[in-house]
mmCIF file of C-alpha atoms in Angstrom:
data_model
loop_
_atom_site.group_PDB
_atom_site.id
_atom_site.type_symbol
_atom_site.label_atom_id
_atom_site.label_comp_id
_atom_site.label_asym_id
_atom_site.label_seq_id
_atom_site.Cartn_x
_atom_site.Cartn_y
_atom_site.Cartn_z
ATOM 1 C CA UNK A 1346 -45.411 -23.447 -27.417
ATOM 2 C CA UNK A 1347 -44.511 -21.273 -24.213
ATOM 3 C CA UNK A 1348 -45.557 -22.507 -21.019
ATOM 4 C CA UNK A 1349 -48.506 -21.914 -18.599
ATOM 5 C CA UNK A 1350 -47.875 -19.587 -15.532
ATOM 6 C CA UNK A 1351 -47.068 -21.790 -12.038
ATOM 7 C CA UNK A 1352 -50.371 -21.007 -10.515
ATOM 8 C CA UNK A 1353 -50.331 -21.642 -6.774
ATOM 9 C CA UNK A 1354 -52.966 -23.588 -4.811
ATOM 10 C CA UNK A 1355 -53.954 -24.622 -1.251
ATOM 11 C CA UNK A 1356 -56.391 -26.870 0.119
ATOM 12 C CA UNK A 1357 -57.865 -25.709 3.311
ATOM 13 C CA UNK A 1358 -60.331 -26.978 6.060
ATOM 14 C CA UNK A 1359 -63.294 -24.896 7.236
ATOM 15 C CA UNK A 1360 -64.896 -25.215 9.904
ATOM 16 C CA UNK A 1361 -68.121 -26.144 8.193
ATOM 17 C CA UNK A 1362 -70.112 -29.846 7.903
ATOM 18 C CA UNK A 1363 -68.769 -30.614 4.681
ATOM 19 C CA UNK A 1364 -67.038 -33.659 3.743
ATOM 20 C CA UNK A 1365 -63.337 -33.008 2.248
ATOM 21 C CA UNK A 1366 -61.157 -29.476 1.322
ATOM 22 C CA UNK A 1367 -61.946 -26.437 -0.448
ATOM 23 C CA UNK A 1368 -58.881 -25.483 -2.844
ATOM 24 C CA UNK A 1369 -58.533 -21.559 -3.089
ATOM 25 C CA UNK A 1370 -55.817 -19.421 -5.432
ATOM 26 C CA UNK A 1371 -52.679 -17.906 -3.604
ATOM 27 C CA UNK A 1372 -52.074 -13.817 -4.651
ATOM 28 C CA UNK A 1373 -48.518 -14.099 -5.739
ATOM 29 C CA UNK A 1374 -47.272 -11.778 -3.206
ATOM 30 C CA UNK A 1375 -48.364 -14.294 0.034
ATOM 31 C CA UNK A 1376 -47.022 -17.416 -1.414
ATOM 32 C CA UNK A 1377 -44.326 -17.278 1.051
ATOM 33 C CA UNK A 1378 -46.723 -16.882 3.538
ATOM 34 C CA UNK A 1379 -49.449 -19.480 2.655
ATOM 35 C CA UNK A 1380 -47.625 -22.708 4.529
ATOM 36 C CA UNK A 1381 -49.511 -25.870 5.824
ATOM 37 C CA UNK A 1382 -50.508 -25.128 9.323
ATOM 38 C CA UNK A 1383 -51.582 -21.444 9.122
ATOM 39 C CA UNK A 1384 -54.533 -19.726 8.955
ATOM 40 C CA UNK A 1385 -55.985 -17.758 6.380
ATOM 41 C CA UNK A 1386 -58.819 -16.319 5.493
ATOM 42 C CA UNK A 1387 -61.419 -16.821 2.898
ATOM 43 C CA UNK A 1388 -64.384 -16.178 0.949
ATOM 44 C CA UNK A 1389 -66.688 -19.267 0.979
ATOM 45 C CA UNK A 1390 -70.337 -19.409 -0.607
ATOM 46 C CA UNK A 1391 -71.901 -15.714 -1.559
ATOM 47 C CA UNK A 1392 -71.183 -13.709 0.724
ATOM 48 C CA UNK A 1393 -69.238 -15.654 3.690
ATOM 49 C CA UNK A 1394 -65.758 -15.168 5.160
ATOM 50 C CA UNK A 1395 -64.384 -18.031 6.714
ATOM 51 C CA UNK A 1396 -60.916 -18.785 8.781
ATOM 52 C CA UNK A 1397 -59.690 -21.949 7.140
ATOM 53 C CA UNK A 1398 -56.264 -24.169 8.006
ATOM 54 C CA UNK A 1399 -53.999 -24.943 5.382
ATOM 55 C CA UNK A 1400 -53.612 -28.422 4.584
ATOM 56 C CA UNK A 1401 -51.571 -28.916 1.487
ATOM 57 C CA UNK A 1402 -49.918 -26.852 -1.055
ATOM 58 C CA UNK A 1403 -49.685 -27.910 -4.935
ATOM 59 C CA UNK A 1404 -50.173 -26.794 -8.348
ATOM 60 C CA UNK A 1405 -53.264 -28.967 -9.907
ATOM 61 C CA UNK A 1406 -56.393 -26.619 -10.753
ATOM 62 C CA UNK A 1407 -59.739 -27.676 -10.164
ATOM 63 C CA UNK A 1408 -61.634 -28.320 -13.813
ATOM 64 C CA UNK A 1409 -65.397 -28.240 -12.216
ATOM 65 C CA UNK A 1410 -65.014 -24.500 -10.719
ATOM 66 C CA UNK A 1411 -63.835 -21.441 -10.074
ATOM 67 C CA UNK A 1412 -60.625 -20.809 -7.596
ATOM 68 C CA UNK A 1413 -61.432 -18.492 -5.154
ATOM 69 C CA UNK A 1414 -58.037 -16.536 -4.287
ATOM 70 C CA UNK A 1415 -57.357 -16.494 -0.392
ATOM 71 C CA UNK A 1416 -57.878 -12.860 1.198
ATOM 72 C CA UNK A 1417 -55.313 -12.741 3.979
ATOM 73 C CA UNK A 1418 -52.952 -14.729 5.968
ATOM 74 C CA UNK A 1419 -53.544 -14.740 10.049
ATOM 75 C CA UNK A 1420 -50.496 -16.586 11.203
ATOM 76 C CA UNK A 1421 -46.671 -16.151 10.922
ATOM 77 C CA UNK A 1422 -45.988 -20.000 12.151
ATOM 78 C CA UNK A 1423 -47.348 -22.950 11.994
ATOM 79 C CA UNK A 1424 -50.511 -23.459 14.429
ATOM 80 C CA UNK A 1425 -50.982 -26.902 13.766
ATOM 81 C CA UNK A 1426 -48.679 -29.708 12.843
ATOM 82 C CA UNK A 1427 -48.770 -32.589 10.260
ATOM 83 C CA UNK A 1428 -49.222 -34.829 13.137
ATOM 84 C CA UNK A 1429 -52.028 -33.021 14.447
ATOM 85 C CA UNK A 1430 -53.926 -33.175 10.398
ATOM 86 C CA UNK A 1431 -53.362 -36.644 10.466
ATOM 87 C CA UNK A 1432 -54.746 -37.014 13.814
ATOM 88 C CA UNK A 1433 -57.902 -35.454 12.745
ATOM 89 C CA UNK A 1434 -58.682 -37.054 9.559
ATOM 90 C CA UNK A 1435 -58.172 -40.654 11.480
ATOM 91 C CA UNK A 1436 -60.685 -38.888 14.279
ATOM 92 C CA UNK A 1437 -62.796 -37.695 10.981
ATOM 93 C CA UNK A 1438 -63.021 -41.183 9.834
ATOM 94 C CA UNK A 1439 -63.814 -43.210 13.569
ATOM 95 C CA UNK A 1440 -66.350 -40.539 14.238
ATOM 96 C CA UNK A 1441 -67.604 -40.479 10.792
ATOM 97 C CA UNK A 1442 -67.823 -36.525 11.068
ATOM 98 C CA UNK A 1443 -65.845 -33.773 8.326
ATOM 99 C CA UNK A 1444 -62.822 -32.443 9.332
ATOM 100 C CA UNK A 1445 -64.358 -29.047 9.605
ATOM 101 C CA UNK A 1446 -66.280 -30.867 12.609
ATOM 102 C CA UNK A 1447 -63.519 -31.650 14.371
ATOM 103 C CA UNK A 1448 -61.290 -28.522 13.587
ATOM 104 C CA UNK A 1449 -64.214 -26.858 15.236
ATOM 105 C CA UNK A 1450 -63.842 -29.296 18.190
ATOM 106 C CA UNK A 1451 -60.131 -29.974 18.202
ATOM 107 C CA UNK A 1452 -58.722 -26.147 17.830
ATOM 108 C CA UNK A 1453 -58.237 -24.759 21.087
ATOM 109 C CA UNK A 1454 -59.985 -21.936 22.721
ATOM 110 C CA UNK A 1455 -57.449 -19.502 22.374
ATOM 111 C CA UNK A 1456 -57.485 -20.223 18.434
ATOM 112 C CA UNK A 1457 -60.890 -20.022 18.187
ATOM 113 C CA UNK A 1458 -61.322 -16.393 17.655
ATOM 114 C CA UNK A 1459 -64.673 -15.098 16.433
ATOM 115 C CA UNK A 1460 -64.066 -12.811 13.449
ATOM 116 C CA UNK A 1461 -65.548 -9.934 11.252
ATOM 117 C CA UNK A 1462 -63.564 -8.888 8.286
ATOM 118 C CA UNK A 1463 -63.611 -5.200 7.468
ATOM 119 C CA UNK A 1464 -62.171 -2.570 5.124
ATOM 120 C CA UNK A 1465 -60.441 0.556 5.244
ATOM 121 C CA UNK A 1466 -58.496 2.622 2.509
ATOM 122 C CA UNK A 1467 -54.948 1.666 2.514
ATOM 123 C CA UNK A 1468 -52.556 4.304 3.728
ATOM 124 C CA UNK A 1469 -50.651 4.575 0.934
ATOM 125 C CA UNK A 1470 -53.755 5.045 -1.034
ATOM 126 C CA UNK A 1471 -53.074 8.602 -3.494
ATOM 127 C CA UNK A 1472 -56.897 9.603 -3.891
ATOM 128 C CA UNK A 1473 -57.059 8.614 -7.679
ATOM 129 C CA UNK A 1474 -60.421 7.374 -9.165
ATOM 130 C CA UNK A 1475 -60.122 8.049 -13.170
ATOM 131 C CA UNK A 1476 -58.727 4.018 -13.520
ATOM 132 C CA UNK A 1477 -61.150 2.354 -11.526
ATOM 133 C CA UNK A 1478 -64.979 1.024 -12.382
ATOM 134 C CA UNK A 1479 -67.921 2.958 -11.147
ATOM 135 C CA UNK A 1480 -68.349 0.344 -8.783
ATOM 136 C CA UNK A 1481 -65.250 0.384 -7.606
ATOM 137 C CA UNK A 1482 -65.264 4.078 -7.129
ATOM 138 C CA UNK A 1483 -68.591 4.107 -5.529
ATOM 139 C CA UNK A 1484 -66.632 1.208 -2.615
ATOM 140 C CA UNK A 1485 -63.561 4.472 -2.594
ATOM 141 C CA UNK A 1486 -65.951 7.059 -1.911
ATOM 142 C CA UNK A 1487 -67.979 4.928 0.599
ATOM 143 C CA UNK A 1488 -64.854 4.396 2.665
ATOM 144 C CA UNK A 1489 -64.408 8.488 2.393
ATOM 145 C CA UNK A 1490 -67.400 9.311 3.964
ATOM 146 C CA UNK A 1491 -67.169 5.960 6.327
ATOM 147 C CA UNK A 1492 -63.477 4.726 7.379
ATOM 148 C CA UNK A 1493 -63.982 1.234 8.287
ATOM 149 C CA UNK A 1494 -66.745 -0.760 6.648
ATOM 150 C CA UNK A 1495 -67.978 -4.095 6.733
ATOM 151 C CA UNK A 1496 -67.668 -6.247 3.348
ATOM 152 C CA UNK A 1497 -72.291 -6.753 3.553
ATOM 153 C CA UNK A 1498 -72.072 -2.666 4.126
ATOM 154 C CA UNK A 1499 -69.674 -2.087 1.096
ATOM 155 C CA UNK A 1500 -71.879 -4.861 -0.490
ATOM 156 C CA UNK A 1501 -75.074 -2.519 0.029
ATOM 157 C CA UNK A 1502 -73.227 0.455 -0.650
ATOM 158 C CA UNK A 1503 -72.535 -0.462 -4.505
ATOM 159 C CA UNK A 1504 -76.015 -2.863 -5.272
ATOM 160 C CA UNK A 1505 -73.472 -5.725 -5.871
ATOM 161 C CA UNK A 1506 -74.502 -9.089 -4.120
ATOM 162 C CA UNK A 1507 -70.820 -10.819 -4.615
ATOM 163 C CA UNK A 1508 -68.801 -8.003 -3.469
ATOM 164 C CA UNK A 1509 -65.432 -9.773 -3.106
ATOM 165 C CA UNK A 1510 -63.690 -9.881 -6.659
ATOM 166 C CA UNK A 1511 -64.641 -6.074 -6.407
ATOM 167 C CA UNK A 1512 -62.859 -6.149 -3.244
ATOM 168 C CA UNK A 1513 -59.814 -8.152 -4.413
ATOM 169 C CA UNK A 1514 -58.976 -5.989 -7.105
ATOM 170 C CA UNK A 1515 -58.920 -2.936 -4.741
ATOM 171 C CA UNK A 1516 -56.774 -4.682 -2.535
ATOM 172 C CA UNK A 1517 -54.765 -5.970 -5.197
ATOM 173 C CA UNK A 1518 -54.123 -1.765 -6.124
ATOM 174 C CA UNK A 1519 -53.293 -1.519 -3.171
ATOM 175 C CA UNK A 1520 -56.712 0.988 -2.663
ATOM 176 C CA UNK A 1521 -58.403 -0.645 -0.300
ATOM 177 C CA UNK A 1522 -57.071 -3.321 2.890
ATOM 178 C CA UNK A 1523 -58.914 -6.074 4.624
ATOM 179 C CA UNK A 1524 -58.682 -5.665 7.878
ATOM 180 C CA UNK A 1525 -59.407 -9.079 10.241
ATOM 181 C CA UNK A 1526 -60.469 -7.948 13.405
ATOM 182 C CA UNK A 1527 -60.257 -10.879 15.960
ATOM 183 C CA UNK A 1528 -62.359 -10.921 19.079
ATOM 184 C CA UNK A 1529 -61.361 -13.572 21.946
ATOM 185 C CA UNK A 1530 -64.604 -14.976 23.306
ATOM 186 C CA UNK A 1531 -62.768 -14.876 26.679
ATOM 187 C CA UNK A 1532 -64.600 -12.020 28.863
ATOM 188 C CA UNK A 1533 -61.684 -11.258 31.922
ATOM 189 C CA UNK A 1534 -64.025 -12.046 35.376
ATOM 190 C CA UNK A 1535 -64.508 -8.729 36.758
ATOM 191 C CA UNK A 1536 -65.211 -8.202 40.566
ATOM 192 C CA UNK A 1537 -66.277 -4.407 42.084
ATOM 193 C CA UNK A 1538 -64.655 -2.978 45.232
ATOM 194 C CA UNK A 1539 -65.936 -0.260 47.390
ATOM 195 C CA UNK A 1540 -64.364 3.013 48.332
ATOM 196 C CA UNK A 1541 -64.815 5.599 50.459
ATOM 197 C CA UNK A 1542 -65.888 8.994 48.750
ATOM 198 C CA UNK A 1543 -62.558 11.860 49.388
ATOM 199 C CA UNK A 1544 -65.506 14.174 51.055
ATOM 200 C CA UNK A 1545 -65.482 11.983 53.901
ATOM 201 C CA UNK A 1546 -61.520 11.096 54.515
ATOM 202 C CA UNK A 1547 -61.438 13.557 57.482
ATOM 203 C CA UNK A 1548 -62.836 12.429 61.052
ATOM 204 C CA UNK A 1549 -64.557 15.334 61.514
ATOM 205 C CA UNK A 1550 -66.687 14.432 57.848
ATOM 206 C CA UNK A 1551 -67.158 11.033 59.010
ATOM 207 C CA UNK A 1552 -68.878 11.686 62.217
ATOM 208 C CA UNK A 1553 -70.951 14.062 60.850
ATOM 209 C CA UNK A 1554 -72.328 11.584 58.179
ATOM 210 C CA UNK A 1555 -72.731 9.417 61.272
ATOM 211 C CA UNK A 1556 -74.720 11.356 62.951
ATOM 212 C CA UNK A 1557 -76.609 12.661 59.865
ATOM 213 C CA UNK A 1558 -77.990 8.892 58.986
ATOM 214 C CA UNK A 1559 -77.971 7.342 61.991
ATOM 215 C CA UNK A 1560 -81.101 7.772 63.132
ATOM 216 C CA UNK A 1561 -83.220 7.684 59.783
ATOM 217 C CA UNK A 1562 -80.902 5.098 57.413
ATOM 218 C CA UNK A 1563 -79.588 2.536 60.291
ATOM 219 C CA UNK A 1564 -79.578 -0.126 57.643
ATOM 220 C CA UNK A 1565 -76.854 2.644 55.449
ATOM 221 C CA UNK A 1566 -75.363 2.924 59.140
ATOM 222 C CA UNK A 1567 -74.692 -1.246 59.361
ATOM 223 C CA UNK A 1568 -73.422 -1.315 55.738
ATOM 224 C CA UNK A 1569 -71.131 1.366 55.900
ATOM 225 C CA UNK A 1570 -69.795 0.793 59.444
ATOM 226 C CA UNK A 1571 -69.222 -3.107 57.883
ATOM 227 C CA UNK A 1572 -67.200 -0.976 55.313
ATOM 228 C CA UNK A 1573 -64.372 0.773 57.592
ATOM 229 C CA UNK A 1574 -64.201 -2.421 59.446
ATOM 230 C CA UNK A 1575 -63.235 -4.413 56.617
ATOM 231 C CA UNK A 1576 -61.108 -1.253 54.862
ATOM 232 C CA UNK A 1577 -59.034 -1.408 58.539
ATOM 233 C CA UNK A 1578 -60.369 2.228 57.835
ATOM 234 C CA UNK A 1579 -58.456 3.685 61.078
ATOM 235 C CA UNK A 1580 -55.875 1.592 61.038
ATOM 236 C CA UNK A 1581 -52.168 1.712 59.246
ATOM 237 C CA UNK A 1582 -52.862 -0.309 56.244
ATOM 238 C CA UNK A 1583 -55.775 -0.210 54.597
ATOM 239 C CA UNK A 1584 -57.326 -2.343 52.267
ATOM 240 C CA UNK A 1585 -59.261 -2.810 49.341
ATOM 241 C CA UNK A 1586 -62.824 -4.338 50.439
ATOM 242 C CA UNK A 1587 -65.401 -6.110 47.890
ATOM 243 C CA UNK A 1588 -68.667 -4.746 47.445
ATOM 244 C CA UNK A 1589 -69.640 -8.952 48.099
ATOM 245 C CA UNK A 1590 -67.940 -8.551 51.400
ATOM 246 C CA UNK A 1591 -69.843 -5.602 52.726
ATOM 247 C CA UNK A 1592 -73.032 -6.742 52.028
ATOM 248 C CA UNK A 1593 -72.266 -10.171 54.024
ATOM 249 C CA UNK A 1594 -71.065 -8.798 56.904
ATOM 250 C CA UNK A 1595 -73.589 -5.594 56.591
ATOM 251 C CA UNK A 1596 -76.109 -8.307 56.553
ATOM 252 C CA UNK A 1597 -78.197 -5.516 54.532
ATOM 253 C CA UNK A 1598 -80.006 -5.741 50.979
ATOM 254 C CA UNK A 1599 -78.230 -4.319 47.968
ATOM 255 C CA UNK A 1600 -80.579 -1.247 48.234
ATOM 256 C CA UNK A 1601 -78.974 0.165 51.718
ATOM 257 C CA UNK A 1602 -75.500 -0.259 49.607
ATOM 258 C CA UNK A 1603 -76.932 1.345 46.314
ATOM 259 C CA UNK A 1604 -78.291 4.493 48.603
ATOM 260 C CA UNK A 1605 -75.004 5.218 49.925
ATOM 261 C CA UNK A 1606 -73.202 5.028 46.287
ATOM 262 C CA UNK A 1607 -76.578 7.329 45.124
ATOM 263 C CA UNK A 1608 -75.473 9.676 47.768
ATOM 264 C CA UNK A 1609 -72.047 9.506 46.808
ATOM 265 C CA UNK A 1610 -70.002 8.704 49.958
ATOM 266 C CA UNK A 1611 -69.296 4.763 48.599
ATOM 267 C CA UNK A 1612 -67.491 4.609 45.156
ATOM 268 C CA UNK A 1613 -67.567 1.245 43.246
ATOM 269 C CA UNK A 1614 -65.201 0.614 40.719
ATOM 270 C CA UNK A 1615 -64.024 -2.949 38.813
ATOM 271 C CA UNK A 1616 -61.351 -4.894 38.487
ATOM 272 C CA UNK A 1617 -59.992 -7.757 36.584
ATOM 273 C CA UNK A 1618 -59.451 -10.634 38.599
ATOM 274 C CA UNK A 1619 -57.008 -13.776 37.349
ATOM 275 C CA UNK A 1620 -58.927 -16.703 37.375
ATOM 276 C CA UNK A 1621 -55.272 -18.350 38.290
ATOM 277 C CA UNK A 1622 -55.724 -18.137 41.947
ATOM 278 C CA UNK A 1623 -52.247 -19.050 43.681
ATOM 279 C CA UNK A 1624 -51.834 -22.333 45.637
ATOM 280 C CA UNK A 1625 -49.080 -22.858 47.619
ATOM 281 C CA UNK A 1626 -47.851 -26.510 47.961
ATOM 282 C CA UNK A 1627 -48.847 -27.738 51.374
ATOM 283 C CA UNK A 1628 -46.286 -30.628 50.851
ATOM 284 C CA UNK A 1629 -43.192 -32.077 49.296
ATOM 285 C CA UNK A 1630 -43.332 -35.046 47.003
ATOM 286 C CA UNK A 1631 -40.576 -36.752 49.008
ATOM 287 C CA UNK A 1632 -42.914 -36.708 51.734
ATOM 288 C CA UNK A 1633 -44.669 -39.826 50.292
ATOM 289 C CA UNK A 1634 -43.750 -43.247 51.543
ATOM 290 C CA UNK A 1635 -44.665 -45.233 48.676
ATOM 291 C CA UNK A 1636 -45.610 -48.879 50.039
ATOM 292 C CA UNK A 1637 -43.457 -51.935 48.499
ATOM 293 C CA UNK A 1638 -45.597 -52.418 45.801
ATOM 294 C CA UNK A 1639 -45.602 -48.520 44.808
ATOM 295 C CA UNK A 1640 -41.462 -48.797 44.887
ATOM 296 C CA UNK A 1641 -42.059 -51.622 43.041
ATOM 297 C CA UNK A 1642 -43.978 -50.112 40.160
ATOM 298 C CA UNK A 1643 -42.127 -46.760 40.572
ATOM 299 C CA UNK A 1644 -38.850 -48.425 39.601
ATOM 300 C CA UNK A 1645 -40.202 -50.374 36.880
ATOM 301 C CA UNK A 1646 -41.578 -47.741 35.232
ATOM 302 C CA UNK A 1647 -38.523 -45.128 35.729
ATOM 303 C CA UNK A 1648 -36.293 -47.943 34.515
ATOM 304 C CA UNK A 1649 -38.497 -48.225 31.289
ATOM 305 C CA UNK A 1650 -39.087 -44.684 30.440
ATOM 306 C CA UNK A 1651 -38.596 -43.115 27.868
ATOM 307 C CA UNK A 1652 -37.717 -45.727 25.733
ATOM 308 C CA UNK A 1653 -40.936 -47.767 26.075
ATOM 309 C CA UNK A 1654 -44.618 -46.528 26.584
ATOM 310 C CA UNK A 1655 -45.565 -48.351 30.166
ATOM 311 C CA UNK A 1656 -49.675 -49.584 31.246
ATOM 312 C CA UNK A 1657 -50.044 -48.788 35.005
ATOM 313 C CA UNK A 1658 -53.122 -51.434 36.092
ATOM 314 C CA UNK A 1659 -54.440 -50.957 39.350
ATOM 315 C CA UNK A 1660 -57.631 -50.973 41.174
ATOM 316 C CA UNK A 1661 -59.312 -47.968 42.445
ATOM 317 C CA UNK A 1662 -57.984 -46.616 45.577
ATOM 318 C CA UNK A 1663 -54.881 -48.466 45.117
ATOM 319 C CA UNK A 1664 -52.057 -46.007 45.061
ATOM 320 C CA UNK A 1665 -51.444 -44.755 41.417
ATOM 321 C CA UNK A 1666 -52.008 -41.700 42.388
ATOM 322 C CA UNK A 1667 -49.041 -41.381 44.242
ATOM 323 C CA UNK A 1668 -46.477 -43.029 42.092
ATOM 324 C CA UNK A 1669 -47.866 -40.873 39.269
ATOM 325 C CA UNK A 1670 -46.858 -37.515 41.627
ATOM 326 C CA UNK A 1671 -43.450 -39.504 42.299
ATOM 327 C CA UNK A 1672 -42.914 -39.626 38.712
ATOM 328 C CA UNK A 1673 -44.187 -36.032 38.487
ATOM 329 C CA UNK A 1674 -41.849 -34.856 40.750
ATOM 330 C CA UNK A 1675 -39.018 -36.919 38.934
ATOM 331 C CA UNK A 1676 -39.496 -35.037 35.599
ATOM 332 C CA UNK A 1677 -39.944 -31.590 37.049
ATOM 333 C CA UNK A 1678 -36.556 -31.743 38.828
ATOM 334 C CA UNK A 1679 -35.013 -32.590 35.884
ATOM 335 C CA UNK A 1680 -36.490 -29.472 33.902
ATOM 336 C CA UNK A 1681 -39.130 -31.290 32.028
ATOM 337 C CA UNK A 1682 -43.134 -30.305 32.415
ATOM 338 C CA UNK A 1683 -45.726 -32.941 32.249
ATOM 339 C CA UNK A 1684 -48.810 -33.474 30.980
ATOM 340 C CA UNK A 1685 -51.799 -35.282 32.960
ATOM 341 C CA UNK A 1686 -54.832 -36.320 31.304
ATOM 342 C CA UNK A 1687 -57.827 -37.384 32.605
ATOM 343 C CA UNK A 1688 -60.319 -39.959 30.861
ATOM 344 C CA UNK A 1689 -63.211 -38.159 32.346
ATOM 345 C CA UNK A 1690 -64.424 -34.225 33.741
ATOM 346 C CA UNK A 1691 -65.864 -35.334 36.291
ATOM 347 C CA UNK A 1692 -62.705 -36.380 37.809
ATOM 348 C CA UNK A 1693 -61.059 -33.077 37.520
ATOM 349 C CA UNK A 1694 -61.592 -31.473 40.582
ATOM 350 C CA UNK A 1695 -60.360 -34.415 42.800
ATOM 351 C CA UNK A 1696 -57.008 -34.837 40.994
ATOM 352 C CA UNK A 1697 -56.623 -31.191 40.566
ATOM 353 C CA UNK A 1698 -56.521 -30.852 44.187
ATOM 354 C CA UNK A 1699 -54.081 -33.743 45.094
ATOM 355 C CA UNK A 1700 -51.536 -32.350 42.712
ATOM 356 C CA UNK A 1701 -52.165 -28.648 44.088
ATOM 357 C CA UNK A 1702 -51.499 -29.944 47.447
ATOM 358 C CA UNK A 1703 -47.869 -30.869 46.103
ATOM 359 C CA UNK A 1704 -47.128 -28.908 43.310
ATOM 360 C CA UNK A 1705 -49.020 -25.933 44.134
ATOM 361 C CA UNK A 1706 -49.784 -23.219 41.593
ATOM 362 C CA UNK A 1707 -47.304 -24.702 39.328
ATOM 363 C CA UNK A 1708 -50.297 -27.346 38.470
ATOM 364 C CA UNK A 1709 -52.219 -25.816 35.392
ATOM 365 C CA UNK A 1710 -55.753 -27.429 34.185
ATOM 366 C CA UNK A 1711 -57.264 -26.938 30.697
ATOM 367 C CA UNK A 1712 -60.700 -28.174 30.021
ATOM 368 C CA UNK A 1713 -63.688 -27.527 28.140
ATOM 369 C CA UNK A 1714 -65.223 -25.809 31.120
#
């Protein structure tokens, strides 16, 4: 009696309402790739392509269905720990949710990457069709005539509703490749500036424009007069102006703006703008006299960290605040970071700005909004 070939298995959250893991087949050649922690993707349902985490690893296959093998892998690392699984399922039970419900809520933004799998020929691909099915040819010659397509496009393309053991075999010949094309849902905040068009750089262009709309555009006249004042147009160092900042101190409607831009002597153009503004500090930490009291709690709690956790009770109003940017200050100088969490949104903005006025830029906030 020979034995049965290892067959490797994961289970894997999605991030779908439905209580427990979904066990899917590992292709021999990502086992070393398929780790607890990463993503992957897979084929759930018909039709569906999910990102799922890896949970566990093992060998047991499921009697009551088919394994589904998983498609590709999306991380090299890790992205979440054993700490972090256990974490959920204990937040999975208290909430009485899945955990797909709160791997949708727990992941964070930058993880939570909306995705459309697609497929291309593979590179190495030698243009042979005599070993493949008909259907399988008809997927080759689709991707001929159209280089990337989507797996419900190659789905149409061949009549076939469940496309993907089709697919798998392709990839598996190394014919076709699913490609995972990630899209942030961040969208960089843009802001438009104003130029001035290069047929008017000279003085001699400039005055003539003048005196061309003075008269019969004055509102054109306020709005691009509000222009070279803000531009320090005439001066030694100009600067880039804001189409927002011409139109407040132009006091003029967007359509005296637009005119100019029709006629081509403004140019807009956009830029990218960091939503991390920089704050300097306006103060040390050292600056703070703590009270008696403060001191008091201050040293207690320096004298107890890190060995024991330590419960700060106070009133509202009554000074944590500043022992908390004491201790703050404490850590940093000694190389550490630390992180500040706040029990409620609402409070955000408040704290934010006490910390900025000491730390400066070097405070970072990360919230749901």
């Amino acid at each position: 009696m020979t034995d049965e070939p290892l067959v490797y298995l994961c289970d894997v959250i999605l991030p779908v309402p439905l209580p427990g893991s979904f066990t899917y087949r590992i292709p021999v050649d990502m086992v070393s790739s398929v780790i607890p922690g990463v993503r992957i993707v897979v084929p759930f349902g018909k039709q569906k392509i999910y990102t799922a985490l890896v949970r566990r690893l093992h060998h047991k296959v499921p009697l009551d269905y088919e394994v589904k093998y998983v498609l590709s892998v999306l991380d090299a690392i890790p992205c979440i720990s054993e700490e972090h699984f256990r974490f959920w399922e204990w937040m999975a039970g208290y909430y009485l949710c899945t955990p797909g419900e709160v791997m949708q809520a727990a992941l964070p933004s930058a993880l939570k990457l909306a995705s459309e799998s697609k497929l291309m020929l593979h590179p190495l691909y030698d243009g042979r069709l005599d070993e493949f099915t008909d259907k399988e040819q008809q997927v080759i010659e689709a991707l001929h005539n159209t280089p990337v397509l989507t797996l419900s496009e190659a789905s149409r393309s061949v009549g076939v509703t469940r496309v993907i053991p089709l697919i798998r075999r392709l990839i598996e010949q190394e014919v076709v490749v699913m490609e995972e094309e990630l899209q942030e849902k961040y969208h960089p905040k843009k802001e438009v500036y104003v130029t001035l068009s290069g047929d008017f750089h000279s003085e001699d262009a400039l005055k003539q424009l003048f005196d061309k709309i003075e008269k019969r555009a004055p509102k054109q006249v306020d709005v691009l007069t509000s222009f070279l004042t803000l531009a320090a147009w005439f001066g030694q160092n100009r600067t880039e102006v804001r189409r927002r900042d011409v139109l407040q101190m132009s006091k003029q409607a967007q359509s005296a703006f637009d005119s100019l831009v029709k006629k081509k002597v403004l140019n807009v153009y956009e830029k990218d703008i960091s939503r991390f503004r920089d704050f300097p500090a306006q103060a040390h930490p050292d600056s703070i006299i703590l009270s008696a009291a403060q001191q008091n709690a201050f040293d207690e709690i320096t004298s107890s960290l890190p060995d024991r956790p330590v419960l700060l009770h106070g009133l509202t109003s009554s000074g944590k605040t500043e022992i908390y940017i004491k201790l703050i200050d404490r850590v940093i100088k000694e190389g550490g970071q630390v992180l500040y969490l706040l029990p409620e949104i609402a409070l955000t903005t408040q704290i934010v700005d006490r910390l900025r006025f000491f730390f400066g830029s070097g405070t970072g906030v990360y919230h749901s909004r």
